Every structure is written in C-alpha cells, then in structure tokens.
Coordinates of C-alpha atoms and ligand atoms in Angstrom, one line a residue:
Chain X
M24 CA 45.5 60.8 37.2
T25 CA 44.1 57.6 35.8
E26 CA 47.6 56.4 35.8
A27 CA 47.9 57.0 39.6
L28 CA 44.6 55.3 40.2
H29 CA 45.5 52.3 38.2
S30 CA 48.9 51.8 39.8
K31 CA 47.1 52.0 43.2
M32 CA 44.6 49.3 42.2
D33 CA 47.2 47.0 40.6
T34 CA 49.7 46.9 43.4
S35 CA 47.5 47.3 46.5
D36 CA 47.6 43.7 47.5
A37 CA 50.5 42.1 45.7
C38 CA 53.1 43.5 47.9
D39 CA 54.3 46.4 50.0
L40 CA 57.7 47.8 49.2
R41 CA 59.2 50.3 51.4
F42 CA 62.5 51.5 52.7
G43 CA 62.8 50.4 56.3
Q44 CA 65.6 50.8 58.7
V45 CA 67.4 47.6 59.4
G46 CA 70.4 47.0 61.7
I47 CA 73.4 46.0 59.6
A48 CA 76.8 46.1 61.1
C49 CA 79.5 47.8 59.1
V50 CA 83.0 46.4 58.7
R51 CA 85.1 49.4 58.2
V52 CA 88.3 48.2 56.6
R53 CA 91.4 50.2 57.6
R54 CA 94.1 48.0 56.1
V55 CA 94.0 45.8 53.0
D56 CA 95.0 42.6 54.9
A57 CA 92.6 39.8 54.4
A58 CA 94.3 37.5 56.9
A59 CA 94.3 40.1 59.6
L60 CA 90.7 41.1 58.9
C61 CA 89.6 37.5 59.2
E62 CA 91.5 37.0 62.5
E63 CA 90.1 40.2 64.0
L64 CA 86.5 39.3 63.0
E65 CA 86.8 35.8 64.2
R66 CA 87.8 37.2 67.6
R67 CA 84.7 39.4 67.5
V68 CA 82.4 36.5 66.6
R69 CA 83.9 34.4 69.4
S70 CA 83.4 37.1 72.0
A71 CA 79.8 37.8 71.1
P72 CA 78.5 34.9 68.9
Q73 CA 74.9 35.8 69.5
L74 CA 75.5 39.3 68.1
F75 CA 78.0 38.6 65.3
S76 CA 77.7 35.0 64.2
R77 CA 76.0 35.0 60.8
A78 CA 75.4 38.7 61.2
A79 CA 74.7 40.6 58.0
V80 CA 77.5 43.1 57.4
V81 CA 78.4 45.7 54.8
L82 CA 82.0 46.2 53.8
D83 CA 83.0 49.8 54.0
L84 CA 86.1 50.5 51.9
S85 CA 85.9 54.3 52.0
H86 CA 88.6 54.6 54.7
L87 CA 91.2 53.1 52.4
L88 CA 93.3 55.6 50.5
D89 CA 92.8 53.7 47.2
L90 CA 89.9 51.4 46.3
P91 CA 91.4 47.9 46.2
D92 CA 91.1 45.9 42.9
D93 CA 88.4 43.3 42.4
G94 CA 90.5 40.4 43.4
T95 CA 91.5 42.0 46.7
V96 CA 87.9 42.9 47.5
D97 CA 87.0 39.3 46.8
A98 CA 89.6 38.2 49.3
L99 CA 88.3 40.7 51.9
L100 CA 84.7 39.4 51.4
E101 CA 85.9 35.8 51.7
A102 CA 87.7 36.8 54.9
V103 CA 84.5 38.2 56.4
R104 CA 82.7 35.0 55.4
S105 CA 85.2 32.6 56.8
A106 CA 85.1 34.5 60.1
G107 CA 81.4 33.6 60.3
M108 CA 79.7 36.8 59.1
L109 CA 77.6 37.3 56.0
P110 CA 78.7 40.2 53.8
V111 CA 75.6 41.5 52.0
G112 CA 76.9 44.5 50.2
L113 CA 79.4 47.4 50.0
A114 CA 78.9 50.6 51.9
Y115 CA 78.1 53.6 49.7
G116 CA 81.2 55.6 48.7
T117 CA 82.3 57.2 45.5
S118 CA 81.2 56.4 42.0
A119 CA 84.2 54.0 41.8
T120 CA 82.7 52.1 44.7
E121 CA 79.5 52.0 42.8
A122 CA 81.2 50.5 39.7
L123 CA 83.0 48.0 41.9
A124 CA 79.7 46.9 43.5
Q125 CA 78.2 46.5 40.1
R126 CA 81.1 44.3 38.9
M127 CA 80.8 42.2 42.1
G128 CA 77.1 41.8 41.8
L129 CA 76.7 43.3 45.2
P130 CA 74.2 46.0 46.3
L131 CA 75.5 49.3 47.5
I132 CA 74.0 49.9 50.9
A133 CA 73.5 53.6 51.1
K134 CA 72.4 53.5 54.7
F135 CA 69.6 55.9 55.2
R136 CA 71.7 59.0 54.6
A137 CA 72.0 59.0 50.9
A138 CA 68.4 60.2 50.8
Y139 CA 69.4 63.5 52.3
E140 CA 70.3 66.6 50.4
P141 CA 72.9 69.1 51.6
A142 CA 71.5 72.2 53.1
E143 CA 72.4 75.5 51.4
G144 CA 76.0 75.7 50.7
G145 CA 76.8 72.7 52.7
S146 CA 78.4 69.4 51.7
I147 CA 76.6 66.2 52.1
A148 CA 78.2 63.8 54.7
P149 CA 79.8 61.1 52.7
P150 CA 78.1 58.0 53.9
A151 CA 81.5 56.6 54.6
P152 CA 82.2 58.1 58.0
A153 CA 78.8 57.0 59.3
P154 CA 78.2 56.5 62.9
A155 CA 79.4 53.1 64.0
A156 CA 75.9 51.9 64.2
A157 CA 73.6 53.3 61.7
P158 CA 70.9 54.9 63.9
A159 CA 68.4 52.2 63.3
P160 CA 66.4 50.4 65.9
A161 CA 69.0 47.7 66.3
P162 CA 71.4 46.8 69.0
V163 CA 74.3 49.2 69.3
R164 CA 77.4 47.8 67.8
E165 CA 80.9 48.9 68.3
P166 CA 82.9 49.8 65.3
I167 CA 84.8 46.7 64.5
H168 CA 88.0 48.6 64.2
A169 CA 87.6 51.4 66.7
A170 CA 88.5 54.7 65.3
P171 CA 91.2 56.7 67.2
P172 CA 89.3 59.4 69.1
A173 CA 90.7 62.2 67.0
G174 CA 89.9 65.5 68.6
P175 CA 88.6 68.0 66.1
A176 CA 91.4 70.4 65.5
L177 CA 89.6 72.7 63.1
G178 CA 87.4 75.5 64.2
A179 CA 83.7 74.8 64.3
Q180 CA 81.6 74.8 61.2
H181 CA 78.6 77.2 61.3
H182 CA 75.3 76.7 59.8
E183 CA 72.9 79.7 59.8
G184 CA 69.2 79.2 59.7
T185 CA 67.0 76.2 59.6
V186 CA 67.9 72.8 58.4
R187 CA 64.8 71.6 56.6
S188 CA 63.2 68.2 56.4
G189 CA 65.3 66.0 54.1
Q190 CA 68.4 68.1 54.4
Q191 CA 71.6 67.2 56.1
V192 CA 74.5 69.2 57.4
Y193 CA 77.8 67.5 58.1
A194 CA 80.8 68.9 59.8
R195 CA 83.8 66.8 58.9
D196 CA 86.5 66.5 61.5
R197 CA 85.1 69.4 63.6
D198 CA 82.3 70.7 65.7
L199 CA 79.1 72.0 64.3
V200 CA 77.2 75.1 65.4
V201 CA 73.7 75.6 64.1
T202 CA 72.0 78.9 64.8
G203 CA 68.6 77.8 63.6
A204 CA 66.2 74.9 64.1
I205 CA 66.6 71.4 62.8
A206 CA 63.3 70.2 61.5
N207 CA 61.7 66.8 61.8
G208 CA 63.2 64.7 59.1
A209 CA 66.4 66.7 59.0
E210 CA 69.8 65.6 60.2
V211 CA 73.0 67.2 61.5
I212 CA 76.2 65.2 61.9
A213 CA 79.6 66.2 63.2
D214 CA 82.8 64.3 63.8
G215 CA 83.1 66.6 66.9
S216 CA 80.4 68.1 69.1
I217 CA 77.1 69.7 68.0
H218 CA 75.6 72.9 69.4
V219 CA 72.1 73.9 68.4
Y220 CA 70.8 77.3 69.2
G221 CA 67.3 76.5 68.1
G222 CA 64.8 73.7 68.3
L223 CA 66.1 70.2 67.6
R224 CA 63.2 68.3 66.1
G225 CA 65.2 66.1 63.8
R226 CA 68.4 64.0 64.4
A227 CA 71.7 65.0 65.7
M228 CA 74.8 62.7 65.6
A229 CA 78.0 63.8 67.2
G230 CA 81.3 62.0 67.2
A231 CA 80.4 60.4 63.9
Q232 CA 83.9 59.0 63.5
G233 CA 83.9 57.4 67.0
D234 CA 84.9 60.3 69.3
E235 CA 83.2 59.3 72.5
K236 CA 84.0 62.7 74.1
A237 CA 81.8 64.5 71.7
R238 CA 78.7 66.1 73.1
I239 CA 75.4 67.6 71.9
F240 CA 74.1 70.8 73.3
V241 CA 70.6 71.9 72.4
S242 CA 68.7 75.0 73.5
D243 CA 65.2 73.6 72.7
F244 CA 65.1 69.8 72.8
R245 CA 62.5 67.9 70.8
A246 CA 64.7 65.4 69.0
E247 CA 63.8 62.4 67.0
L248 CA 67.2 60.9 67.6
V249 CA 70.5 61.8 69.2
A250 CA 73.7 59.8 68.8
I251 CA 77.2 60.1 70.1
A252 CA 79.9 57.8 68.6
G253 CA 77.3 55.4 67.4
H254 CA 75.4 55.1 70.7
Y255 CA 72.0 56.5 70.0
R256 CA 68.6 57.1 71.5
V257 CA 65.4 57.3 69.5
F258 CA 62.5 59.3 71.0
E259 CA 59.1 58.2 70.0
Q260 CA 57.9 60.3 72.9
I261 CA 60.0 63.0 74.3
P262 CA 60.3 62.8 78.1
K263 CA 58.2 65.6 79.6
D264 CA 61.1 66.9 81.8
L265 CA 63.3 67.3 78.7
E266 CA 60.8 68.6 76.1
G267 CA 61.5 72.1 75.1
Q268 CA 64.4 72.4 77.6
A269 CA 68.0 73.3 77.1
V270 CA 69.9 70.0 77.4
Q271 CA 73.2 68.3 76.8
C272 CA 74.0 64.8 75.8
W273 CA 77.1 62.9 76.5
L274 CA 78.5 59.4 76.8
D275 CA 79.0 57.8 80.2
G276 CA 80.7 54.6 79.2
E277 CA 78.2 52.9 76.9
K278 CA 75.3 54.9 78.1
L279 CA 74.0 58.0 76.3
M280 CA 73.1 60.5 79.0
I281 CA 70.8 63.4 78.5
A282 CA 70.2 66.1 81.1
R283 CA 68.9 69.6 81.4
L284 CA 71.5 72.3 81.4
Chain Z
M25 CA 61.6 95.1 32.8
T26 CA 61.4 91.4 33.7
A27 CA 58.4 89.7 35.1
E28 CA 58.5 88.6 38.7
I29 CA 57.8 84.9 38.9
I30 CA 55.8 83.7 41.9
V31 CA 55.3 80.0 42.5
V32 CA 52.4 78.8 44.7
T33 CA 53.5 75.5 46.1
S34 CA 53.1 73.2 49.1
G35 CA 54.2 69.6 48.7
K36 CA 50.8 68.3 49.7
G37 CA 47.7 68.3 47.5
G38 CA 44.3 69.8 48.5
V39 CA 45.7 72.5 50.7
G40 CA 44.6 75.4 48.7
K41 CA 47.3 76.1 46.1
T42 CA 44.9 76.6 43.2
T43 CA 42.5 78.7 45.3
T44 CA 45.4 80.8 46.3
S45 CA 46.9 81.1 42.8
A46 CA 43.6 82.4 41.5
S47 CA 43.1 84.9 44.2
L48 CA 46.7 86.1 44.2
A49 CA 46.7 86.6 40.5
T50 CA 43.4 88.4 40.6
G51 CA 44.5 90.5 43.6
L52 CA 47.7 91.6 41.8
A53 CA 45.7 92.5 38.7
M54 CA 43.3 94.5 40.9
A55 CA 46.4 96.4 42.1
G56 CA 47.0 97.4 38.4
K57 CA 49.7 94.8 37.6
K58 CA 49.8 92.9 34.3
V59 CA 49.5 89.3 35.4
A60 CA 49.5 85.8 33.9
V61 CA 48.6 82.8 36.0
I62 CA 49.8 79.4 34.7
D63 CA 48.4 76.0 35.7
F64 CA 51.3 73.6 36.0
D65 CA 49.1 70.7 37.0
V66 CA 49.2 68.8 33.7
G67 CA 46.5 66.2 33.6
L68 CA 44.6 67.6 36.6
R69 CA 43.7 71.0 35.2
N70 CA 41.4 73.1 37.4
L71 CA 42.7 76.6 37.6
D72 CA 40.6 77.5 34.6
L73 CA 37.5 76.3 36.5
I74 CA 38.3 78.4 39.5
M75 CA 39.0 81.4 37.3
G76 CA 35.7 80.7 35.4
C77 CA 37.2 80.5 32.0
E78 CA 37.1 76.7 31.3
R79 CA 34.9 77.1 28.3
R80 CA 37.3 79.4 26.6
V81 CA 40.4 77.1 26.8
V82 CA 41.4 76.4 23.2
Y83 CA 45.2 76.0 23.5
D84 CA 47.0 75.1 26.7
F85 CA 50.5 75.3 28.3
V86 CA 51.7 72.1 26.6
N87 CA 50.5 73.3 23.2
V88 CA 52.7 76.4 23.7
V89 CA 55.7 74.4 25.0
N90 CA 55.4 72.1 21.9
G91 CA 55.2 75.0 19.5
E92 CA 51.6 74.1 18.5
A93 CA 50.3 77.5 19.5
T94 CA 51.8 80.8 20.3
I95 CA 51.6 82.2 23.8
K96 CA 49.3 84.9 22.6
Q97 CA 46.9 82.3 21.2
A98 CA 46.9 80.3 24.4
L99 CA 46.5 83.1 26.9
I100 CA 42.9 83.6 28.0
K101 CA 41.9 87.1 29.0
D102 CA 40.0 87.3 32.3
K103 CA 36.5 88.5 31.8
R104 CA 36.7 90.8 34.8
H105 CA 40.2 92.3 34.5
D106 CA 41.8 93.0 31.1
N107 CA 45.3 92.9 32.6
L108 CA 44.9 89.4 33.8
F109 CA 45.5 86.2 31.7
V110 CA 45.2 82.5 32.3
L111 CA 47.3 79.8 30.7
A112 CA 45.5 76.5 31.3
A113 CA 47.1 73.2 31.9
S114 CA 46.5 70.4 29.5
Q115 CA 43.9 67.9 30.7
T116 CA 44.9 65.0 28.6
R117 CA 48.7 65.0 28.1
D118 CA 51.0 63.0 30.2
K119 CA 53.0 64.7 32.9
D120 CA 56.3 64.6 31.0
A121 CA 55.0 66.9 28.4
L122 CA 56.6 69.9 30.1
T123 CA 60.3 70.5 29.7
Q124 CA 62.6 72.9 31.5
E125 CA 63.6 74.6 28.3
G126 CA 59.9 74.8 27.2
V127 CA 58.9 76.4 30.5
E128 CA 61.8 78.8 30.4
K129 CA 60.8 80.0 26.9
V130 CA 57.2 80.6 27.9
L131 CA 58.3 82.6 31.0
D132 CA 60.8 84.6 28.9
D133 CA 58.1 85.4 26.3
L134 CA 55.7 86.6 29.0
S135 CA 58.5 88.8 30.4
N136 CA 59.1 90.3 27.0
D137 CA 55.4 90.9 26.6
G138 CA 55.5 93.3 29.5
F139 CA 54.0 91.1 32.2
D140 CA 54.7 92.3 35.7
Y141 CA 53.9 89.0 37.5
V142 CA 53.6 85.4 36.5
V143 CA 51.9 83.2 39.1
C144 CA 52.7 79.5 38.7
D145 CA 50.2 77.2 40.3
S146 CA 52.2 74.1 41.2
P147 CA 51.0 70.5 41.2
A148 CA 51.3 68.6 44.4
G149 CA 54.4 66.5 45.2
I150 CA 58.1 67.1 44.8
E151 CA 58.4 65.4 41.4
K152 CA 59.0 67.0 38.1
G153 CA 55.9 69.1 37.7
A154 CA 56.4 70.8 41.1
H155 CA 60.1 71.1 40.4
L156 CA 59.4 72.9 37.1
A157 CA 56.9 75.2 38.7
M158 CA 59.4 76.4 41.3
Y159 CA 62.6 76.3 39.3
F160 CA 62.4 79.8 37.7
A161 CA 60.7 81.5 40.6
D162 CA 61.8 84.7 42.3
H163 CA 59.1 84.4 45.0
A164 CA 57.4 81.5 46.5
V165 CA 54.1 81.4 48.4
V166 CA 54.2 78.2 50.4
V167 CA 50.6 77.1 51.2
V168 CA 50.3 75.2 54.5
N169 CA 47.3 73.9 56.5
P170 CA 47.4 73.9 60.3
E171 CA 48.1 70.2 60.6
V172 CA 51.3 68.3 61.2
S173 CA 51.6 66.5 57.9
S174 CA 51.1 69.7 55.9
V175 CA 53.7 71.5 58.0
R176 CA 56.2 68.7 57.5
D177 CA 55.7 68.8 53.7
S178 CA 56.0 72.6 53.7
D179 CA 59.3 72.3 55.5
R180 CA 60.5 70.0 52.8
I181 CA 59.4 72.4 50.1
L182 CA 61.1 75.4 51.9
G183 CA 64.3 73.3 51.8
L184 CA 64.0 72.6 48.1
L185 CA 63.2 76.3 47.4
S186 CA 66.5 77.3 48.9
S187 CA 68.5 74.7 46.9
K188 CA 66.7 73.5 43.9
T189 CA 65.8 76.7 42.1
R190 CA 67.6 78.6 39.3
R191 CA 68.3 81.4 41.7
A192 CA 69.9 79.1 44.2
E193 CA 71.9 77.3 41.6
R194 CA 73.3 80.5 40.2
G195 CA 73.8 82.0 43.6
E196 CA 71.6 84.9 42.7
G197 CA 70.3 85.3 46.3
A198 CA 67.5 83.4 48.0
I199 CA 64.1 83.4 46.6
T200 CA 61.6 85.3 48.8
Q201 CA 59.5 82.9 50.8
H202 CA 56.0 83.7 51.9
L203 CA 54.3 81.3 54.2
L204 CA 50.5 81.3 53.8
L205 CA 48.4 79.5 56.3
T206 CA 45.1 78.5 54.8
R207 CA 41.9 76.6 55.9
Y208 CA 42.5 78.0 59.4
N209 CA 39.8 77.3 61.9
P210 CA 40.3 79.3 65.1
G211 CA 37.6 77.2 66.9
R212 CA 39.4 74.0 66.3
V213 CA 42.7 75.6 67.1
A214 CA 41.2 76.6 70.5
L215 CA 40.1 73.0 71.1
G216 CA 43.7 71.8 70.3
E217 CA 42.6 70.0 67.2
M218 CA 44.7 72.1 64.9
L219 CA 48.0 73.9 65.1
S220 CA 47.9 77.6 65.8
V221 CA 49.6 80.3 63.8
K222 CA 52.2 80.5 66.4
D223 CA 52.8 76.7 66.3
V224 CA 53.3 76.7 62.6
E225 CA 55.6 79.8 62.6
E226 CA 57.6 78.2 65.4
I227 CA 58.0 74.8 63.7
L228 CA 58.9 76.3 60.3
G229 CA 60.9 79.2 61.7
I230 CA 59.3 81.8 59.4
S231 CA 56.4 84.1 60.0
V232 CA 53.2 83.9 57.9
V233 CA 52.3 86.4 55.2
G234 CA 48.7 85.7 55.8
V235 CA 46.1 83.5 57.4
I236 CA 43.1 82.4 55.3
P237 CA 40.2 81.1 57.4
E238 CA 38.4 78.0 56.5
S239 CA 35.2 79.2 54.9
E240 CA 32.3 77.8 53.0
N241 CA 32.5 80.8 50.6
V242 CA 35.6 79.3 49.1
L243 CA 33.8 76.3 47.7
A244 CA 30.9 78.5 46.6
A245 CA 33.2 80.8 44.8
S246 CA 35.0 78.0 43.1
N247 CA 31.8 76.5 41.9
A248 CA 30.8 79.9 40.5
G249 CA 34.1 80.3 38.8
V250 CA 34.9 83.5 40.8
P251 CA 38.2 83.7 42.7
V252 CA 37.2 84.1 46.3
I253 CA 39.2 87.3 46.7
L254 CA 36.4 89.0 44.7
D255 CA 33.9 88.0 47.4
D256 CA 34.0 91.1 49.6
N257 CA 31.7 89.7 52.2
S258 CA 33.7 86.6 53.0
H259 CA 36.4 86.5 55.5
A260 CA 38.5 84.3 53.2
G261 CA 38.2 86.9 50.5
Q262 CA 39.2 89.8 52.8
A263 CA 42.1 87.7 54.2
Y264 CA 43.3 87.1 50.6
R265 CA 43.2 90.9 50.0
D266 CA 45.3 91.5 53.1
T267 CA 47.7 88.9 51.9
V268 CA 48.2 90.3 48.4
A269 CA 48.7 93.8 50.0
R270 CA 51.4 92.3 52.2
I271 CA 53.1 90.6 49.4
L272 CA 53.2 94.0 47.6
G273 CA 54.9 95.4 50.7
E274 CA 52.0 96.9 52.7
E275 CA 51.8 96.2 56.4
R276 CA 48.4 94.9 57.7
P277 CA 47.5 93.2 60.9
L278 CA 46.3 89.6 60.8
R279 CA 42.5 89.2 61.0
F280 CA 40.2 86.2 61.5
T281 CA 42.7 84.3 63.6
E282 CA 40.7 84.4 66.9
V283 CA 37.5 82.6 67.7
A284 CA 34.6 85.0 66.8
R285 CA 33.4 86.9 69.8
K286 CA 30.6 85.5 71.8
G287 CA 27.0 86.7 71.2
F288 CA 25.3 89.2 73.4
L289 CA 23.4 86.7 75.5
Q290 CA 26.5 84.6 76.1
R291 CA 28.3 87.7 77.2
V292 CA 25.6 88.6 79.6
F293 CA 25.1 85.2 81.1
G294 CA 28.7 84.0 80.8
G295 CA 29.7 80.5 79.7
Ligands
ADP324 N1 40.1 78.7 53.0 C1 39.4 77.6 52.6 N2 38.2 77.3 53.2 C2 37.5 76.2 52.8 N3 37.9 75.4 51.8 C3 39.0 75.7 51.1 C4 39.8 76.8 51.5 N4 40.9 76.8 50.6 C5 40.7 75.7 49.8 N5 39.6 75.1 50.1 C6 39.1 73.9 49.4 O1 40.0 72.9 49.4 C7 40.0 72.1 48.2 C8 41.4 72.1 47.6 O2 41.8 73.4 47.2 P1 42.7 73.6 46.0 O3 43.0 75.1 45.9 O4 42.3 73.0 44.8 O5 44.0 72.9 46.6 P2 45.4 72.4 45.8 O6 45.5 73.2 44.5 O7 46.4 72.7 46.8 O8 45.2 71.0 45.5 C9 39.0 72.7 47.3 O9 37.8 72.0 47.5 C10 38.8 74.1 47.9 O10 37.5 74.6 47.7
MG325 MG1 45.7 72.6 42.5

C-alpha cells in the first residue's frame, strides 16, 4: 500500500505514459519484391502526398507464407523509405516476427488488439489480418495492396453468450453470429459479415480482410465503433434515432452507412 | 467431500467485497455449514477487523503458505459460531508472498479438514492477488455497485472468471457466477443518478442474486466488528440473509429495491 502511494507521488508530475490510439498506416506485404514494393508505394505517395509522404507505417509480413530473412526485410524497409514513407516497426505476428523485430531493433506494433483475450473457447484474431485502417481516430486509409474481396465460403462461426470487456471474438474467413451481447470494451471481428442478436455496446468490425460487401446486423445498437473493410465510425454519442434499435451497417462506396432495419 | 470454493471479487476496490465476504461466510455458518473465510488482500488486511477478531491474529495466510505455521494454528475461530473460521491476510508482507501452489495447498488442507465452504475475499484489481483468489473457485460472487465504472469492471471480471480459472482451463464446466448489487440507493436510482437493478442486469446480461441497499448500519457494524448480516434490524443485514439463502438454492423475492413508501401525511396530501 505504501508502495502504491509512493509510486503515485514519485511519478505524478514527471510524465504521463499511456497507450493511446494513433493512426499508423500498415504496409501489408504480399510478395517479397522490394523493387515492386517501392514502385507501388511511390505511386501511392505521388497520388496523395499529403496523406502518405513521410507517413509512419508498419510493415506487416504476416501475409507472406514464410517470414523473409533479415537481409530481405532490410531491403523491404529500405524500399518503403526510398518511396518516401517512414517505417517505424513491424506489425505483430508470430514469435518469429517478434524475434526478427528484436534483431532489427524495431518495435513490434501490436495495434490495439493484442490486449484482448479470446472469449471462451475462441481464438484470438491474429493481429495480422487487421482492418486496413486500425480503428483509430485517424483518416481512413486504403490497404496499400487491396485484398481480393474473398467471399467467405465457410459457414458462419457462432458465439453463444456475452463477449465481455477485454475479450475478442474473431471469425476468420467467415461470418460471425453472436447470440449474446458485446460489452463496452469488447470486440468482435469477422472477415465476413457480423450478426449480433443482443446489445452491441463494444466494437464490431466486419470485412476485416477487405471485403467491402460485408455487413453488420445488430438487434440492439449502442456501439462504440463499427467498421467494414477498414472504414469505421466511432460513436462518442449514439444518435438518438439509432440507439437501442435494430440496425444494419454497410458500405456505400467509401461511406459507412447505418440505418434502422 | 471437497469444500466448495467461493470467491468474492469485483475488479474495483471499495465496492463491498470484504463486507460481503464477512456476511456470506457468517450466513453460511448460520446455515450449519463449516466455513473458512480467507483474506487474500495481502498488505491491506481488514477482513479480521470486520469479523471482529483482529486482536487474535497470530499467524496469517502467508505464514501458512511459507510453512511457518500450520493451517490449524492460523485459523481463528469465530467467537459467535464455532463452525466459522477466519484466515487473516498478512499486513506487512509484500504482495508476491502468495503463490499458486501455496494457495492450492491451503485450500486442499481445508477441504481435507472437512470444510463445506471456503470464502475467498479478493483484493481489488485484476493482478496476481485477484487472480489467485479466483483461480481455484467453484463459485464467484461478483460485487457490483450501481455505477457505470463498477459495472464495466465487473464485466471484465466475469470474462476472466470464464477463462482464467482452473475450472475453465481444465474444461470442468463454468464456475457459477452470482452477481451481487451492493450500496444500492433506490432514491438516487429514481433520480437517475444511479443505475437500476434492471440496467445492471441488462448491461451485464445476468440477473442479480441479491441487492444490498446502501445503509449506515454497514459502517456501524464494521466498526463494531460484527458482520452486518447479524444486524437483524438493518435492511442491509436482511438483504444479506436473503442473498445467502438464494446462494444455497432458496427462492426469495428481492426487497429494499424500491423507494420507501411515503409517510401518512404525504399520502393524504399528495406530492
Ligand atoms: N451496503 C453498504 N452500505 C453502506 N456502506 C457500505 C455498504 N457496503 C460496503 N460499504 C462500505 O464501503 C466501504 C468499502 O467496503 P469493503 O467491503 O471494504 O469493500 P472492498 O472490500 O470491496 O474494498 C466500507 O467503508 C464499507 O463500510
Ligand atoms: Mg476488501
């Protein structure tokens, strides 16, 4: 107890250290080809310099079948740099990615999701197939290599009961059906669509791999955030006409639409 | 016969875990069960105060875990019920003094000694101490106050209970979760200053096992070293009796959740 008091006194003024949400673009590498990567990124920077020039980016290697060796990763990082962007770390992946990041002296950017725990019996969403733009209050950014809109071929994944604060449910390559509520501070993610037959008070992210046709259906809407294919909306205040209503969310071009059912 | 382990937990501090642990343990003892209540709040011991046995603490939980005392030496027999025992927390040791193996051994010993229930009074937080208190539990009483931050923390705890306990890890079936709403003030609920029973049940998706009203008698009882469940005249005490009965399987309607009826004059003259 005295310990707690002391640490409070000692650190109260020196600084404030907290995990915030910052907008960092993610370069999802699909082919190990430094020259092609540089070319593609240069094109991006030219087309939207105010957005991408000197933008902080993380390199996401998790979509490659094998983790490239250190020399190759160096070349990829150099490609990003010479295109005019600033690589600041590697996206969280396996323990091999972690070791690689350590050898390169780069931080692993876990995005916000590594803090979540899988709900009962579920698997945690690997941070790799994160939504194109991490749902942070930052401008929406397209995935740099757009994922092919792979329609989920598998049957839906079911989750019974409530998803609690701090938990995450992830349906890879398929739809997700939740028959309970999703609490504040909980998160559900699907590569396909999401159906929630309960209150949605936390976050729901559909089309996590870029499927823009994915939708979110909720029977009692009170969400903190909804996202489809990386386009998201954060709700500090839930619009009165939507609160507690059955709604669906879909993408109309770039715009995330929400309407009562 | 193995003892049923009940953790009283919440996430947040100051919501009424220790008050509840003392009354729950006493209530179970009054129902004829052999009960031990353990204070897991190393460094912030106060269960012994509320149980009124602070002057009789010789050995504590950490002493037992370290093998410096036997469980028999450390258990303090309650002065009102001879089937009720208190195992105090250590006031001085650091928080890391408890280990998972040590806790398991103590619980096994109590089970072998013929205890029916072991009530574990959890410290606040979701760190090691709280984790140890819940890890071996069969039942959990999640104490929540009618306010948003407390409900949020309880939600987090409910999630941890369903994944971070031995039962969950071994796939032995979910631990029984009882939601106990304490420090409930119907007047402030009516004014919209506090969440209602229904709000809390809706947000957390489970129903309450009891509602303990906010009551001055709780503090008075604590100061006197008498668990409030023994205070027959207080609403809080009666609500704790109902709660223990429900945990033991009895059905009882909720009481003290409405604003007290208006006095005679107000009824006559309206308002
Ligand atoms: N129903 C109640 N009415 C009024 N005060 C209460 C009630 N329950 C608990 N308290 C008071 O709240 C404070 C914290 O209670 P305690 O049981 O020590 O909480 P915790 O163990 O969760 O930290 C104490 O001062 C206690 O007297
Ligand atoms: Mg306490």
